[in-house]
Protein backbone atom coordinates (compact mmCIF):
# COMPACT_ATOMS: atom_id res chain seq x y z
CA UNK A 1 0.00 0.00 0.00
CA UNK A 2 2.83 2.36 0.91
CA UNK A 3 4.56 1.62 -2.42
CA UNK A 4 1.33 2.32 -4.34
CA UNK A 5 0.91 5.63 -2.47
CA UNK A 6 4.51 6.64 -3.30
CA UNK A 7 3.99 5.84 -7.01
CA UNK A 8 0.73 7.85 -7.09
CA UNK A 9 2.36 10.82 -5.35
CA UNK A 10 5.35 10.69 -7.73
CA UNK A 11 3.06 10.62 -10.78
CA UNK A 12 1.08 13.59 -9.46
CA UNK A 13 4.26 15.59 -8.76
CA UNK A 14 5.61 14.75 -12.23
CA UNK A 15 2.34 15.96 -13.78
CA UNK A 16 2.57 19.30 -11.95
CA UNK A 17 6.16 19.75 -13.14
CA UNK A 18 5.17 19.11 -16.76
CA UNK A 19 2.25 21.55 -16.61
CA UNK A 20 4.24 24.31 -14.91
CA UNK A 21 7.09 24.07 -17.42
CA UNK A 22 4.84 24.48 -20.44
CA UNK A 23 4.69 28.26 -20.93
CA UNK A 24 5.14 28.39 -24.70
CA UNK A 25 2.07 30.63 -25.06
CA UNK A 26 3.03 32.95 -22.23
CA UNK A 27 4.55 36.30 -23.13
CA UNK A 28 5.97 38.79 -20.67
CA UNK A 29 4.95 42.43 -20.77
CA UNK A 30 8.14 44.34 -21.49
CA UNK A 31 6.84 47.90 -21.27
CA UNK A 32 3.82 50.20 -21.15
CA UNK A 33 3.46 53.24 -23.41
CA UNK A 34 0.82 55.73 -24.53
CA UNK A 35 -1.27 54.82 -27.54
CA UNK A 36 -3.19 57.49 -29.38
CA UNK A 37 -6.95 57.32 -29.47
CA UNK A 38 -7.93 57.48 -33.15
CA UNK A 39 -11.65 58.07 -32.61
CA UNK A 40 -14.34 58.16 -29.93
CA UNK A 41 -17.94 56.99 -30.13
CA UNK A 42 -20.55 58.28 -27.69
CA UNK A 43 -24.06 56.94 -28.36
CA UNK A 44 -25.95 59.83 -26.71
CA UNK A 45 -24.70 63.34 -26.10
CA UNK A 46 -27.48 63.80 -23.51
CA UNK A 47 -28.18 61.44 -20.63
CA UNK A 48 -29.73 61.27 -17.17
CA UNK A 49 -27.82 61.53 -13.93
CA UNK A 50 -27.03 58.17 -12.21
CA UNK A 51 -27.28 56.22 -15.47
CA UNK A 52 -24.42 54.47 -17.25
CA UNK A 53 -23.31 55.10 -20.80
CA UNK A 54 -20.38 53.40 -22.54
CA UNK A 55 -17.81 55.64 -24.23
CA UNK A 56 -15.93 53.63 -26.86
CA UNK A 57 -12.41 54.50 -27.95
CA UNK A 58 -10.61 53.11 -30.99
CA UNK A 59 -6.83 52.72 -31.24
CA UNK A 60 -4.39 51.16 -33.70
CA UNK A 61 -1.57 48.85 -32.62
CA UNK A 62 1.45 48.17 -34.84
CA UNK A 63 1.82 44.45 -34.04
CA UNK A 64 0.18 41.52 -32.29
CA UNK A 65 2.71 42.03 -29.46
CA UNK A 66 0.78 45.16 -28.45
CA UNK A 67 -2.65 45.63 -26.95
CA UNK A 68 -4.77 47.76 -24.66
CA UNK A 69 -3.43 48.04 -21.10
CA UNK A 70 -5.40 50.75 -19.27
CA UNK A 71 -6.78 54.28 -19.28
CA UNK A 72 -5.47 57.26 -17.38
CA UNK A 73 -8.78 58.94 -16.50
CA UNK A 74 -8.16 62.33 -14.87
CA UNK A 75 -10.74 64.57 -13.23
CA UNK A 76 -9.95 68.21 -14.12
CA UNK A 77 -12.56 69.87 -11.94
CA UNK A 78 -16.20 68.88 -11.54
CA UNK A 79 -17.12 68.55 -15.22
CA UNK A 80 -13.89 68.06 -17.16
CA UNK A 81 -12.18 64.74 -17.83
CA UNK A 82 -9.02 63.92 -19.76
CA UNK A 83 -8.43 60.39 -20.99
CA UNK A 84 -5.17 58.85 -22.16
CA UNK A 85 -4.95 55.22 -23.31
CA UNK A 86 -1.95 52.98 -22.66
CA UNK A 87 -0.78 49.89 -24.48
CA UNK A 88 1.36 47.00 -23.34
CA UNK A 89 4.30 45.77 -25.39
CA UNK A 90 5.18 42.10 -24.89
CA UNK A 91 8.08 39.95 -25.97
CA UNK A 92 7.91 36.85 -28.12
CA UNK A 93 7.12 36.04 -31.71
CA UNK A 94 4.27 38.19 -33.00
CA UNK A 95 2.78 39.02 -36.35
CA UNK A 96 4.00 42.47 -37.38
CA UNK A 97 0.62 43.37 -38.81
CA UNK A 98 -1.20 46.44 -37.44
CA UNK A 99 -4.74 46.13 -36.15
CA UNK A 100 -7.43 48.34 -34.62
CA UNK A 101 -9.20 47.59 -31.35
CA UNK A 102 -12.05 49.09 -29.36
CA UNK A 103 -12.17 49.61 -25.59
CA UNK A 104 -14.65 51.42 -23.41
CA UNK A 105 -15.17 53.56 -20.36
CA UNK A 106 -18.48 53.30 -18.53
CA UNK A 107 -19.48 56.87 -17.71
CA UNK A 108 -21.74 57.10 -14.64
CA UNK A 109 -22.31 60.79 -13.76
CA UNK A 110 -23.30 61.65 -10.21
CA UNK A 111 -24.09 65.33 -10.85
CA UNK A 112 -26.17 67.27 -13.35
CA UNK A 113 -24.07 69.38 -15.70
CA UNK A 114 -22.20 69.65 -18.98
CA UNK A 115 -19.21 67.25 -19.03
CA UNK A 116 -16.30 67.87 -21.39
CA UNK A 117 -14.01 64.95 -22.26
CA UNK A 118 -10.64 65.27 -23.98
CA UNK A 119 -9.02 62.13 -25.41
CA UNK A 120 -5.30 62.05 -26.24
CA UNK A 121 -4.79 61.77 -30.00
CA UNK A 122 -0.99 61.97 -30.14
CA UNK A 123 1.43 64.85 -29.59
CA UNK A 124 -0.50 67.92 -28.46
CA UNK A 125 -3.71 66.81 -30.17
CA UNK A 126 -6.91 65.97 -28.33
CA UNK A 127 -10.38 64.82 -29.38
CA UNK A 128 -13.06 66.75 -27.48
CA UNK A 129 -16.51 65.36 -26.72
CA UNK A 130 -19.33 66.82 -24.59
CA UNK A 131 -22.12 65.06 -22.72
CA UNK A 132 -25.00 66.97 -21.12
CA UNK A 133 -26.32 65.29 -17.97
CA UNK A 134 -29.87 66.13 -16.88
Tab-separated table of C-alpha atoms in Angstrom:
chain	number	residue	atom	x	y	z
A	1	UNK	CA	0.000	0.000	0.000
A	2	UNK	CA	2.833	2.358	0.915
A	3	UNK	CA	4.560	1.619	-2.418
A	4	UNK	CA	1.329	2.322	-4.336
A	5	UNK	CA	0.906	5.625	-2.475
A	6	UNK	CA	4.509	6.644	-3.303
A	7	UNK	CA	3.985	5.843	-7.010
A	8	UNK	CA	0.733	7.851	-7.086
A	9	UNK	CA	2.356	10.822	-5.351
A	10	UNK	CA	5.347	10.693	-7.730
A	11	UNK	CA	3.065	10.625	-10.782
A	12	UNK	CA	1.085	13.590	-9.458
A	13	UNK	CA	4.258	15.589	-8.763
A	14	UNK	CA	5.615	14.754	-12.229
A	15	UNK	CA	2.338	15.962	-13.783
A	16	UNK	CA	2.567	19.299	-11.951
A	17	UNK	CA	6.159	19.755	-13.141
A	18	UNK	CA	5.166	19.109	-16.761
A	19	UNK	CA	2.248	21.554	-16.613
A	20	UNK	CA	4.237	24.315	-14.907
A	21	UNK	CA	7.092	24.067	-17.423
A	22	UNK	CA	4.840	24.479	-20.444
A	23	UNK	CA	4.689	28.259	-20.931
A	24	UNK	CA	5.142	28.387	-24.703
A	25	UNK	CA	2.066	30.629	-25.062
A	26	UNK	CA	3.033	32.950	-22.226
A	27	UNK	CA	4.551	36.301	-23.127
A	28	UNK	CA	5.975	38.790	-20.666
A	29	UNK	CA	4.952	42.431	-20.775
A	30	UNK	CA	8.141	44.342	-21.490
A	31	UNK	CA	6.836	47.904	-21.267
A	32	UNK	CA	3.824	50.199	-21.145
A	33	UNK	CA	3.460	53.237	-23.413
A	34	UNK	CA	0.824	55.727	-24.529
A	35	UNK	CA	-1.270	54.819	-27.536
A	36	UNK	CA	-3.193	57.492	-29.378
A	37	UNK	CA	-6.950	57.321	-29.467
A	38	UNK	CA	-7.926	57.477	-33.149
A	39	UNK	CA	-11.645	58.068	-32.615
A	40	UNK	CA	-14.340	58.161	-29.928
A	41	UNK	CA	-17.939	56.990	-30.132
A	42	UNK	CA	-20.553	58.281	-27.685
A	43	UNK	CA	-24.063	56.942	-28.357
A	44	UNK	CA	-25.953	59.830	-26.715
A	45	UNK	CA	-24.696	63.344	-26.098
A	46	UNK	CA	-27.480	63.804	-23.509
A	47	UNK	CA	-28.185	61.436	-20.627
A	48	UNK	CA	-29.727	61.274	-17.168
A	49	UNK	CA	-27.820	61.527	-13.926
A	50	UNK	CA	-27.034	58.166	-12.209
A	51	UNK	CA	-27.283	56.217	-15.474
A	52	UNK	CA	-24.421	54.471	-17.246
A	53	UNK	CA	-23.306	55.099	-20.802
A	54	UNK	CA	-20.377	53.399	-22.541
A	55	UNK	CA	-17.814	55.638	-24.227
A	56	UNK	CA	-15.928	53.635	-26.858
A	57	UNK	CA	-12.405	54.500	-27.948
A	58	UNK	CA	-10.614	53.106	-30.987
A	59	UNK	CA	-6.827	52.719	-31.240
A	60	UNK	CA	-4.393	51.163	-33.699
A	61	UNK	CA	-1.568	48.851	-32.618
A	62	UNK	CA	1.446	48.174	-34.837
A	63	UNK	CA	1.821	44.453	-34.044
A	64	UNK	CA	0.183	41.521	-32.294
A	65	UNK	CA	2.708	42.034	-29.457
A	66	UNK	CA	0.784	45.160	-28.447
A	67	UNK	CA	-2.646	45.626	-26.949
A	68	UNK	CA	-4.774	47.764	-24.660
A	69	UNK	CA	-3.433	48.040	-21.099
A	70	UNK	CA	-5.405	50.755	-19.271
A	71	UNK	CA	-6.780	54.281	-19.280
A	72	UNK	CA	-5.467	57.259	-17.380
A	73	UNK	CA	-8.783	58.943	-16.498
A	74	UNK	CA	-8.161	62.327	-14.873
A	75	UNK	CA	-10.738	64.566	-13.229
A	76	UNK	CA	-9.947	68.207	-14.116
A	77	UNK	CA	-12.563	69.866	-11.943
A	78	UNK	CA	-16.195	68.878	-11.538
A	79	UNK	CA	-17.117	68.552	-15.221
A	80	UNK	CA	-13.891	68.063	-17.158
A	81	UNK	CA	-12.182	64.744	-17.834
A	82	UNK	CA	-9.020	63.921	-19.758
A	83	UNK	CA	-8.427	60.393	-20.991
A	84	UNK	CA	-5.171	58.846	-22.159
A	85	UNK	CA	-4.953	55.219	-23.314
A	86	UNK	CA	-1.948	52.984	-22.655
A	87	UNK	CA	-0.776	49.887	-24.479
A	88	UNK	CA	1.360	46.996	-23.340
A	89	UNK	CA	4.298	45.773	-25.388
A	90	UNK	CA	5.183	42.101	-24.890
A	91	UNK	CA	8.080	39.949	-25.971
A	92	UNK	CA	7.914	36.851	-28.116
A	93	UNK	CA	7.116	36.042	-31.714
A	94	UNK	CA	4.270	38.190	-32.996
A	95	UNK	CA	2.778	39.020	-36.346
A	96	UNK	CA	4.004	42.465	-37.380
A	97	UNK	CA	0.621	43.374	-38.807
A	98	UNK	CA	-1.203	46.437	-37.444
A	99	UNK	CA	-4.743	46.128	-36.155
A	100	UNK	CA	-7.427	48.338	-34.615
A	101	UNK	CA	-9.198	47.595	-31.346
A	102	UNK	CA	-12.051	49.091	-29.360
A	103	UNK	CA	-12.172	49.610	-25.592
A	104	UNK	CA	-14.652	51.418	-23.408
A	105	UNK	CA	-15.173	53.564	-20.362
A	106	UNK	CA	-18.480	53.299	-18.534
A	107	UNK	CA	-19.476	56.868	-17.705
A	108	UNK	CA	-21.742	57.099	-14.642
A	109	UNK	CA	-22.312	60.790	-13.765
A	110	UNK	CA	-23.296	61.648	-10.213
A	111	UNK	CA	-24.089	65.332	-10.852
A	112	UNK	CA	-26.174	67.269	-13.349
A	113	UNK	CA	-24.071	69.385	-15.699
A	114	UNK	CA	-22.199	69.653	-18.984
A	115	UNK	CA	-19.212	67.255	-19.034
A	116	UNK	CA	-16.302	67.866	-21.388
A	117	UNK	CA	-14.007	64.952	-22.257
A	118	UNK	CA	-10.643	65.265	-23.976
A	119	UNK	CA	-9.025	62.128	-25.408
A	120	UNK	CA	-5.303	62.052	-26.236
A	121	UNK	CA	-4.793	61.765	-30.005
A	122	UNK	CA	-0.994	61.966	-30.137
A	123	UNK	CA	1.426	64.850	-29.586
A	124	UNK	CA	-0.497	67.921	-28.461
A	125	UNK	CA	-3.714	66.807	-30.173
A	126	UNK	CA	-6.911	65.975	-28.326
A	127	UNK	CA	-10.375	64.820	-29.378
A	128	UNK	CA	-13.056	66.754	-27.483
A	129	UNK	CA	-16.507	65.359	-26.718
A	130	UNK	CA	-19.330	66.824	-24.591
A	131	UNK	CA	-22.123	65.062	-22.724
A	132	UNK	CA	-24.997	66.973	-21.123
A	133	UNK	CA	-26.324	65.288	-17.974
A	134	UNK	CA	-29.875	66.126	-16.881
